């Protein structure tokens, strides 16, 4: 079961992923710009299978590329999904949990917000995102979970760039991370999986 | 069938929608910030039912709130979904179809882009979006479809604010628009459906 899903995703990455540099993999064909709904459904089933016993009450992600895998996971777990929104300027900060996330890829700082009424200390949260690299986005979402006084059950990642340090750092802090594809290198235009 | 879906969505709008002004309805609880996956699945089924005979090859939407209903529709139709991305600055314009969309709600101009390789003159496109009000977003996406030389099969809208002029103008131009909830007025804090 696990192997099956990883395999299909790996095949897609190999067939349609574009290695732009030693650090950047473009998967616009099925995840970040065009979305393959069947693959997303399988990704959702697999995350739901891995976190089924965790009594998740809410899936949390960040716009925009996290929405598809998060939605399919939430559908399977039977819970709502909340997507953190990127805001340039904020007028109503008291109604939101707010975290700053630096994007290495885009070299820009984003403020992400989650409405206070959508995440509370009763929630047990599963974070889902498309990529894990330096871990900035994940840490921003973890900060939001903590601000809400909610519990973090774990993090589900579609593609982890394991040669960057986010995954190792987060696992070291005791957080359960499940990645469906782990890439150990993009050197020389070659995609190497763990 | 049709009545069933409209009813469930209407109930959600009545129960959880917030009328912020005579023109603005906030549905952050199930569509624009938190997403109800079961409702999205039903919305996808309903759009797919209405456009099943149209030989759609691609669903097109715009980030972020269009992604969930578009994904569920695309899953049901068995085709990919492409979401137009909002860009502040563009470096690679030649690889993208580009359209400018003015948001009345946010009072800002957005440039949206779609990669040329993801939409071609072979495509028959269904546009899906969360809201239709002044029609700016829909027209931006229609422009992209035309730039690609693709055919537009129609537009599926989750919530149409029928008291604004977008829907009437687009229908007048011959475009098939299917809205799952049509709101005729938000006056006095009251939500009135067609």
JSON list of N, CA and C in Angstrom, two decimals, chain A residues 108-172:
[
{"chain": "A", "resi": 108, "resn": "UNK", "atom": "N", "xyz": [11.67, 36.07, -0.35]},
{"chain": "A", "resi": 108, "resn": "UNK", "atom": "CA", "xyz": [10.78, 37.09, 0.19]},
{"chain": "A", "resi": 108, "resn": "UNK", "atom": "C", "xyz": [10.16, 36.63, 1.50]},
{"chain": "A", "resi": 109, "resn": "UNK", "atom": "N", "xyz": [9.77, 37.61, 2.31]},
{"chain": "A", "resi": 109, "resn": "UNK", "atom": "CA", "xyz": [9.14, 37.32, 3.58]},
{"chain": "A", "resi": 109, "resn": "UNK", "atom": "C", "xyz": [7.63, 37.43, 3.39]},
{"chain": "A", "resi": 110, "resn": "UNK", "atom": "N", "xyz": [6.91, 36.41, 3.82]},
{"chain": "A", "resi": 110, "resn": "UNK", "atom": "CA", "xyz": [5.45, 36.45, 3.79]},
{"chain": "A", "resi": 110, "resn": "UNK", "atom": "C", "xyz": [4.90, 36.42, 5.21]},
{"chain": "A", "resi": 111, "resn": "UNK", "atom": "N", "xyz": [3.87, 37.21, 5.43]},
{"chain": "A", "resi": 111, "resn": "UNK", "atom": "CA", "xyz": [3.12, 37.09, 6.66]},
{"chain": "A", "resi": 111, "resn": "UNK", "atom": "C", "xyz": [1.93, 36.19, 6.38]},
{"chain": "A", "resi": 112, "resn": "UNK", "atom": "N", "xyz": [1.79, 35.12, 7.14]},
{"chain": "A", "resi": 112, "resn": "UNK", "atom": "CA", "xyz": [0.63, 34.25, 6.96]},
{"chain": "A", "resi": 112, "resn": "UNK", "atom": "C", "xyz": [-0.27, 34.38, 8.17]},
{"chain": "A", "resi": 113, "resn": "UNK", "atom": "N", "xyz": [-1.57, 34.29, 7.90]},
{"chain": "A", "resi": 113, "resn": "UNK", "atom": "CA", "xyz": [-2.55, 34.48, 8.97]},
{"chain": "A", "resi": 113, "resn": "UNK", "atom": "C", "xyz": [-3.58, 33.35, 8.96]},
{"chain": "A", "resi": 114, "resn": "UNK", "atom": "N", "xyz": [-4.05, 33.03, 10.15]},
{"chain": "A", "resi": 114, "resn": "UNK", "atom": "CA", "xyz": [-5.15, 32.09, 10.33]},
{"chain": "A", "resi": 114, "resn": "UNK", "atom": "C", "xyz": [-6.13, 32.72, 11.30]},
{"chain": "A", "resi": 115, "resn": "UNK", "atom": "N", "xyz": [-7.39, 32.73, 10.91]},
{"chain": "A", "resi": 115, "resn": "UNK", "atom": "CA", "xyz": [-8.42, 33.30, 11.76]},
{"chain": "A", "resi": 115, "resn": "UNK", "atom": "C", "xyz": [-8.48, 32.57, 13.10]},
{"chain": "A", "resi": 116, "resn": "UNK", "atom": "N", "xyz": [-8.56, 33.32, 14.19]},
{"chain": "A", "resi": 116, "resn": "UNK", "atom": "CA", "xyz": [-8.58, 32.71, 15.52]},
{"chain": "A", "resi": 116, "resn": "UNK", "atom": "C", "xyz": [-9.76, 31.78, 15.72]},
{"chain": "A", "resi": 117, "resn": "UNK", "atom": "N", "xyz": [-10.85, 32.10, 15.07]},
{"chain": "A", "resi": 117, "resn": "UNK", "atom": "CA", "xyz": [-12.04, 31.26, 15.31]},
{"chain": "A", "resi": 117, "resn": "UNK", "atom": "C", "xyz": [-11.94, 29.90, 14.63]},
{"chain": "A", "resi": 118, "resn": "UNK", "atom": "N", "xyz": [-10.95, 29.74, 13.71]},
{"chain": "A", "resi": 118, "resn": "UNK", "atom": "CA", "xyz": [-10.85, 28.48, 12.97]},
{"chain": "A", "resi": 118, "resn": "UNK", "atom": "C", "xyz": [-9.87, 27.48, 13.59]},
{"chain": "A", "resi": 119, "resn": "UNK", "atom": "N", "xyz": [-9.17, 27.91, 14.63]},
{"chain": "A", "resi": 119, "resn": "UNK", "atom": "CA", "xyz": [-8.20, 27.01, 15.27]},
{"chain": "A", "resi": 119, "resn": "UNK", "atom": "C", "xyz": [-8.21, 27.32, 16.77]},
{"chain": "A", "resi": 120, "resn": "UNK", "atom": "N", "xyz": [-8.49, 26.30, 17.58]},
{"chain": "A", "resi": 120, "resn": "UNK", "atom": "CA", "xyz": [-8.60, 26.55, 19.02]},
{"chain": "A", "resi": 120, "resn": "UNK", "atom": "C", "xyz": [-7.81, 25.51, 19.81]},
{"chain": "A", "resi": 121, "resn": "UNK", "atom": "N", "xyz": [-7.80, 25.66, 21.12]},
{"chain": "A", "resi": 121, "resn": "UNK", "atom": "CA", "xyz": [-7.06, 24.72, 21.98]},
{"chain": "A", "resi": 121, "resn": "UNK", "atom": "C", "xyz": [-7.76, 23.36, 22.09]},
{"chain": "A", "resi": 122, "resn": "UNK", "atom": "N", "xyz": [-8.88, 23.21, 21.43]},
{"chain": "A", "resi": 122, "resn": "UNK", "atom": "CA", "xyz": [-9.54, 21.89, 21.36]},
{"chain": "A", "resi": 122, "resn": "UNK", "atom": "C", "xyz": [-9.03, 21.08, 20.16]},
{"chain": "A", "resi": 123, "resn": "UNK", "atom": "N", "xyz": [-8.30, 21.73, 19.27]},
{"chain": "A", "resi": 123, "resn": "UNK", "atom": "CA", "xyz": [-7.93, 21.06, 18.02]},
{"chain": "A", "resi": 123, "resn": "UNK", "atom": "C", "xyz": [-6.67, 20.20, 18.13]},
{"chain": "A", "resi": 124, "resn": "UNK", "atom": "N", "xyz": [-6.72, 19.11, 17.39]},
{"chain": "A", "resi": 124, "resn": "UNK", "atom": "CA", "xyz": [-5.54, 18.27, 17.18]},
{"chain": "A", "resi": 124, "resn": "UNK", "atom": "C", "xyz": [-5.27, 18.33, 15.67]},
{"chain": "A", "resi": 125, "resn": "UNK", "atom": "N", "xyz": [-4.12, 18.90, 15.34]},
{"chain": "A", "resi": 125, "resn": "UNK", "atom": "CA", "xyz": [-3.88, 19.39, 13.99]},
{"chain": "A", "resi": 125, "resn": "UNK", "atom": "C", "xyz": [-2.88, 18.52, 13.22]},
{"chain": "A", "resi": 126, "resn": "UNK", "atom": "N", "xyz": [-3.22, 18.26, 11.97]},
{"chain": "A", "resi": 126, "resn": "UNK", "atom": "CA", "xyz": [-2.28, 17.65, 11.02]},
{"chain": "A", "resi": 126, "resn": "UNK", "atom": "C", "xyz": [-1.93, 18.72, 10.00]},
{"chain": "A", "resi": 127, "resn": "UNK", "atom": "N", "xyz": [-0.64, 19.06, 9.92]},
{"chain": "A", "resi": 127, "resn": "UNK", "atom": "CA", "xyz": [-0.17, 20.01, 8.92]},
{"chain": "A", "resi": 127, "resn": "UNK", "atom": "C", "xyz": [0.17, 19.24, 7.63]},
{"chain": "A", "resi": 128, "resn": "UNK", "atom": "N", "xyz": [-0.31, 19.74, 6.50]},
{"chain": "A", "resi": 128, "resn": "UNK", "atom": "CA", "xyz": [0.00, 19.12, 5.20]},
{"chain": "A", "resi": 128, "resn": "UNK", "atom": "C", "xyz": [0.60, 20.20, 4.31]},
{"chain": "A", "resi": 129, "resn": "UNK", "atom": "N", "xyz": [1.69, 19.87, 3.62]},
{"chain": "A", "resi": 129, "resn": "UNK", "atom": "CA", "xyz": [2.23, 20.84, 2.65]},
{"chain": "A", "resi": 129, "resn": "UNK", "atom": "C", "xyz": [2.82, 20.09, 1.46]},
{"chain": "A", "resi": 130, "resn": "UNK", "atom": "N", "xyz": [3.00, 20.83, 0.37]},
{"chain": "A", "resi": 130, "resn": "UNK", "atom": "CA", "xyz": [3.52, 20.20, -0.85]},
{"chain": "A", "resi": 130, "resn": "UNK", "atom": "C", "xyz": [5.00, 19.88, -0.75]},
{"chain": "A", "resi": 131, "resn": "UNK", "atom": "N", "xyz": [5.77, 20.84, -0.19]},
{"chain": "A", "resi": 131, "resn": "UNK", "atom": "CA", "xyz": [7.22, 20.67, -0.12]},
{"chain": "A", "resi": 131, "resn": "UNK", "atom": "C", "xyz": [7.73, 20.89, 1.31]},
{"chain": "A", "resi": 132, "resn": "UNK", "atom": "N", "xyz": [8.81, 20.19, 1.64]},
{"chain": "A", "resi": 132, "resn": "UNK", "atom": "CA", "xyz": [9.57, 20.52, 2.85]},
{"chain": "A", "resi": 132, "resn": "UNK", "atom": "C", "xyz": [11.03, 20.64, 2.42]},
{"chain": "A", "resi": 133, "resn": "UNK", "atom": "N", "xyz": [11.61, 21.81, 2.66]},
{"chain": "A", "resi": 133, "resn": "UNK", "atom": "CA", "xyz": [13.01, 22.02, 2.27]},
{"chain": "A", "resi": 133, "resn": "UNK", "atom": "C", "xyz": [13.75, 22.58, 3.47]},
{"chain": "A", "resi": 134, "resn": "UNK", "atom": "N", "xyz": [13.76, 23.90, 3.60]},
{"chain": "A", "resi": 134, "resn": "UNK", "atom": "CA", "xyz": [14.40, 24.50, 4.77]},
{"chain": "A", "resi": 134, "resn": "UNK", "atom": "C", "xyz": [13.50, 24.50, 6.01]},
{"chain": "A", "resi": 135, "resn": "UNK", "atom": "N", "xyz": [12.25, 24.20, 5.81]},
{"chain": "A", "resi": 135, "resn": "UNK", "atom": "CA", "xyz": [11.36, 24.06, 6.95]},
{"chain": "A", "resi": 135, "resn": "UNK", "atom": "C", "xyz": [10.69, 25.34, 7.42]},
{"chain": "A", "resi": 136, "resn": "UNK", "atom": "N", "xyz": [10.90, 26.43, 6.68]},
{"chain": "A", "resi": 136, "resn": "UNK", "atom": "CA", "xyz": [10.34, 27.72, 7.11]},
{"chain": "A", "resi": 136, "resn": "UNK", "atom": "C", "xyz": [8.81, 27.72, 7.13]},
{"chain": "A", "resi": 137, "resn": "UNK", "atom": "N", "xyz": [8.21, 27.19, 6.08]},
{"chain": "A", "resi": 137, "resn": "UNK", "atom": "CA", "xyz": [6.74, 27.19, 6.02]},
{"chain": "A", "resi": 137, "resn": "UNK", "atom": "C", "xyz": [6.17, 26.32, 7.13]},
{"chain": "A", "resi": 138, "resn": "UNK", "atom": "N", "xyz": [6.77, 25.14, 7.31]},
{"chain": "A", "resi": 138, "resn": "UNK", "atom": "CA", "xyz": [6.29, 24.23, 8.36]},
{"chain": "A", "resi": 138, "resn": "UNK", "atom": "C", "xyz": [6.40, 24.90, 9.73]},
{"chain": "A", "resi": 139, "resn": "UNK", "atom": "N", "xyz": [7.53, 25.57, 9.98]},
{"chain": "A", "resi": 139, "resn": "UNK", "atom": "CA", "xyz": [7.71, 26.22, 11.28]},
{"chain": "A", "resi": 139, "resn": "UNK", "atom": "C", "xyz": [6.73, 27.36, 11.50]},
{"chain": "A", "resi": 140, "resn": "UNK", "atom": "N", "xyz": [6.40, 28.06, 10.42]},
{"chain": "A", "resi": 140, "resn": "UNK", "atom": "CA", "xyz": [5.38, 29.11, 10.53]},
{"chain": "A", "resi": 140, "resn": "UNK", "atom": "C", "xyz": [4.03, 28.52, 10.91]},
{"chain": "A", "resi": 141, "resn": "UNK", "atom": "N", "xyz": [3.69, 27.40, 10.30]},
{"chain": "A", "resi": 141, "resn": "UNK", "atom": "CA", "xyz": [2.40, 26.76, 10.61]},
{"chain": "A", "resi": 141, "resn": "UNK", "atom": "C", "xyz": [2.42, 26.17, 12.03]},
{"chain": "A", "resi": 142, "resn": "UNK", "atom": "N", "xyz": [3.56, 25.62, 12.43]},
{"chain": "A", "resi": 142, "resn": "UNK", "atom": "CA", "xyz": [3.68, 25.09, 13.81]},
{"chain": "A", "resi": 142, "resn": "UNK", "atom": "C", "xyz": [3.49, 26.24, 14.81]},
{"chain": "A", "resi": 143, "resn": "UNK", "atom": "N", "xyz": [4.05, 27.38, 14.50]},
{"chain": "A", "resi": 143, "resn": "UNK", "atom": "CA", "xyz": [3.89, 28.54, 15.38]},
{"chain": "A", "resi": 143, "resn": "UNK", "atom": "C", "xyz": [2.41, 28.91, 15.53]},
{"chain": "A", "resi": 144, "resn": "UNK", "atom": "N", "xyz": [1.70, 28.86, 14.43]},
{"chain": "A", "resi": 144, "resn": "UNK", "atom": "CA", "xyz": [0.26, 29.15, 14.46]},
{"chain": "A", "resi": 144, "resn": "UNK", "atom": "C", "xyz": [-0.48, 28.12, 15.34]},
{"chain": "A", "resi": 145, "resn": "UNK", "atom": "N", "xyz": [-0.12, 26.85, 15.21]},
{"chain": "A", "resi": 145, "resn": "UNK", "atom": "CA", "xyz": [-0.74, 25.81, 16.03]},
{"chain": "A", "resi": 145, "resn": "UNK", "atom": "C", "xyz": [-0.49, 26.10, 17.51]},
{"chain": "A", "resi": 146, "resn": "UNK", "atom": "N", "xyz": [0.73, 26.46, 17.84]},
{"chain": "A", "resi": 146, "resn": "UNK", "atom": "CA", "xyz": [1.07, 26.77, 19.23]},
{"chain": "A", "resi": 146, "resn": "UNK", "atom": "C", "xyz": [0.34, 28.01, 19.73]},
{"chain": "A", "resi": 147, "resn": "UNK", "atom": "N", "xyz": [0.27, 29.03, 18.90]},
{"chain": "A", "resi": 147, "resn": "UNK", "atom": "CA", "xyz": [-0.46, 30.25, 19.28]},
{"chain": "A", "resi": 147, "resn": "UNK", "atom": "C", "xyz": [-1.91, 29.94, 19.64]},
{"chain": "A", "resi": 148, "resn": "UNK", "atom": "N", "xyz": [-2.48, 28.97, 18.92]},
{"chain": "A", "resi": 148, "resn": "UNK", "atom": "CA", "xyz": [-3.89, 28.61, 19.15]},
{"chain": "A", "resi": 148, "resn": "UNK", "atom": "C", "xyz": [-4.04, 27.72, 20.38]},
{"chain": "A", "resi": 149, "resn": "UNK", "atom": "N", "xyz": [-2.91, 27.26, 20.94]},
{"chain": "A", "resi": 149, "resn": "UNK", "atom": "CA", "xyz": [-2.97, 26.31, 22.05]},
{"chain": "A", "resi": 149, "resn": "UNK", "atom": "C", "xyz": [-3.44, 24.94, 21.60]},
{"chain": "A", "resi": 150, "resn": "UNK", "atom": "N", "xyz": [-3.37, 24.70, 20.31]},
{"chain": "A", "resi": 150, "resn": "UNK", "atom": "CA", "xyz": [-3.80, 23.40, 19.76]},
{"chain": "A", "resi": 150, "resn": "UNK", "atom": "C", "xyz": [-2.65, 22.40, 19.85]},
{"chain": "A", "resi": 151, "resn": "UNK", "atom": "N", "xyz": [-2.99, 21.12, 19.65]},
{"chain": "A", "resi": 151, "resn": "UNK", "atom": "CA", "xyz": [-1.97, 20.07, 19.65]},
{"chain": "A", "resi": 151, "resn": "UNK", "atom": "C", "xyz": [-1.55, 19.78, 18.22]},
{"chain": "A", "resi": 152, "resn": "UNK", "atom": "N", "xyz": [-0.27, 19.55, 18.02]},
{"chain": "A", "resi": 152, "resn": "UNK", "atom": "CA", "xyz": [0.23, 19.15, 16.70]},
{"chain": "A", "resi": 152, "resn": "UNK", "atom": "C", "xyz": [0.38, 17.64, 16.66]},
{"chain": "A", "resi": 153, "resn": "UNK", "atom": "N", "xyz": [-0.35, 16.98, 15.77]},
{"chain": "A", "resi": 153, "resn": "UNK", "atom": "CA", "xyz": [-0.27, 15.52, 15.66]},
{"chain": "A", "resi": 153, "resn": "UNK", "atom": "C", "xyz": [0.89, 15.10, 14.76]},
{"chain": "A", "resi": 154, "resn": "UNK", "atom": "N", "xyz": [1.22, 15.93, 13.79]},
{"chain": "A", "resi": 154, "resn": "UNK", "atom": "CA", "xyz": [2.29, 15.60, 12.87]},
{"chain": "A", "resi": 154, "resn": "UNK", "atom": "C", "xyz": [2.21, 16.41, 11.60]},
{"chain": "A", "resi": 155, "resn": "UNK", "atom": "N", "xyz": [3.12, 16.12, 10.70]},
{"chain": "A", "resi": 155, "resn": "UNK", "atom": "CA", "xyz": [3.22, 16.85, 9.44]},
{"chain": "A", "resi": 155, "resn": "UNK", "atom": "C", "xyz": [3.30, 15.85, 8.29]},
{"chain": "A", "resi": 156, "resn": "UNK", "atom": "N", "xyz": [2.47, 16.07, 7.28]},
{"chain": "A", "resi": 156, "resn": "UNK", "atom": "CA", "xyz": [2.52, 15.25, 6.07]},
{"chain": "A", "resi": 156, "resn": "UNK", "atom": "C", "xyz": [3.03, 16.08, 4.91]},
{"chain": "A", "resi": 157, "resn": "UNK", "atom": "N", "xyz": [4.07, 15.59, 4.26]},
{"chain": "A", "resi": 157, "resn": "UNK", "atom": "CA", "xyz": [4.74, 16.32, 3.17]},
{"chain": "A", "resi": 157, "resn": "UNK", "atom": "C", "xyz": [4.68, 15.50, 1.89]},
{"chain": "A", "resi": 158, "resn": "UNK", "atom": "N", "xyz": [4.34, 16.13, 0.79]},
{"chain": "A", "resi": 158, "resn": "UNK", "atom": "CA", "xyz": [4.29, 15.39, -0.47]},
{"chain": "A", "resi": 158, "resn": "UNK", "atom": "C", "xyz": [5.72, 15.10, -0.93]},
{"chain": "A", "resi": 159, "resn": "UNK", "atom": "N", "xyz": [6.54, 16.15, -1.05]},
{"chain": "A", "resi": 159, "resn": "UNK", "atom": "CA", "xyz": [7.93, 15.97, -1.51]},
{"chain": "A", "resi": 159, "resn": "UNK", "atom": "C", "xyz": [8.89, 16.63, -0.53]},
{"chain": "A", "resi": 160, "resn": "UNK", "atom": "N", "xyz": [9.74, 15.83, 0.06]},
{"chain": "A", "resi": 160, "resn": "UNK", "atom": "CA", "xyz": [10.76, 16.38, 0.97]},
{"chain": "A", "resi": 160, "resn": "UNK", "atom": "C", "xyz": [12.10, 16.44, 0.26]},
{"chain": "A", "resi": 161, "resn": "UNK", "atom": "N", "xyz": [12.71, 17.61, 0.30]},
{"chain": "A", "resi": 161, "resn": "UNK", "atom": "CA", "xyz": [14.08, 17.73, -0.21]},
{"chain": "A", "resi": 161, "resn": "UNK", "atom": "C", "xyz": [15.00, 17.45, 0.98]},
{"chain": "A", "resi": 162, "resn": "UNK", "atom": "N", "xyz": [15.32, 16.17, 1.13]},
{"chain": "A", "resi": 162, "resn": "UNK", "atom": "CA", "xyz": [16.00, 15.71, 2.34]},
{"chain": "A", "resi": 162, "resn": "UNK", "atom": "C", "xyz": [17.43, 16.23, 2.43]},
{"chain": "A", "resi": 163, "resn": "UNK", "atom": "N", "xyz": [17.95, 16.78, 1.32]},
{"chain": "A", "resi": 163, "resn": "UNK", "atom": "CA", "xyz": [19.31, 17.34, 1.36]},
{"chain": "A", "resi": 163, "resn": "UNK", "atom": "C", "xyz": [19.32, 18.74, 1.94]},
{"chain": "A", "resi": 164, "resn": "UNK", "atom": "N", "xyz": [18.14, 19.28, 2.20]},
{"chain": "A", "resi": 164, "resn": "UNK", "atom": "CA", "xyz": [18.09, 20.55, 2.95]},
{"chain": "A", "resi": 164, "resn": "UNK", "atom": "C", "xyz": [17.73, 20.22, 4.38]},
{"chain": "A", "resi": 165, "resn": "UNK", "atom": "N", "xyz": [17.86, 21.19, 5.29]},
{"chain": "A", "resi": 165, "resn": "UNK", "atom": "CA", "xyz": [17.91, 20.79, 6.70]},
{"chain": "A", "resi": 165, "resn": "UNK", "atom": "C", "xyz": [16.60, 20.82, 7.47]},
{"chain": "A", "resi": 166, "resn": "UNK", "atom": "N", "xyz": [15.50, 21.20, 6.81]},
{"chain": "A", "resi": 166, "resn": "UNK", "atom": "CA", "xyz": [14.24, 21.36, 7.54]},
{"chain": "A", "resi": 166, "resn": "UNK", "atom": "C", "xyz": [13.74, 20.08, 8.19]},
{"chain": "A", "resi": 167, "resn": "UNK", "atom": "N", "xyz": [13.70, 19.00, 7.42]},
{"chain": "A", "resi": 167, "resn": "UNK", "atom": "CA", "xyz": [13.18, 17.74, 7.93]},
{"chain": "A", "resi": 167, "resn": "UNK", "atom": "C", "xyz": [13.95, 17.22, 9.13]},
{"chain": "A", "resi": 168, "resn": "UNK", "atom": "N", "xyz": [15.28, 17.25, 9.01]},
{"chain": "A", "resi": 168, "resn": "UNK", "atom": "CA", "xyz": [16.13, 16.75, 10.10]},
{"chain": "A", "resi": 168, "resn": "UNK", "atom": "C", "xyz": [15.91, 17.57, 11.37]},
{"chain": "A", "resi": 169, "resn": "UNK", "atom": "N", "xyz": [15.85, 18.89, 11.21]},
{"chain": "A", "resi": 169, "resn": "UNK", "atom": "CA", "xyz": [15.69, 19.77, 12.38]},
{"chain": "A", "resi": 169, "resn": "UNK", "atom": "C", "xyz": [14.35, 19.54, 13.05]},
{"chain": "A", "resi": 170, "resn": "UNK", "atom": "N", "xyz": [13.28, 19.41, 12.24]},
{"chain": "A", "resi": 170, "resn": "UNK", "atom": "CA", "xyz": [11.95, 19.23, 12.82]},
{"chain": "A", "resi": 170, "resn": "UNK", "atom": "C", "xyz": [11.82, 17.86, 13.49]},
{"chain": "A", "resi": 171, "resn": "UNK", "atom": "N", "xyz": [12.37, 16.82, 12.87]},
{"chain": "A", "resi": 171, "resn": "UNK", "atom": "CA", "xyz": [12.30, 15.48, 13.47]},
{"chain": "A", "resi": 171, "resn": "UNK", "atom": "C", "xyz": [13.08, 15.46, 14.80]},
{"chain": "A", "resi": 172, "resn": "UNK", "atom": "N", "xyz": [14.20, 16.15, 14.82]},
{"chain": "A", "resi": 172, "resn": "UNK", "atom": "CA", "xyz": [15.02, 16.22, 16.03]},
{"chain": "A", "resi": 172, "resn": "UNK", "atom": "C", "xyz": [14.22, 16.83, 17.18]}
]
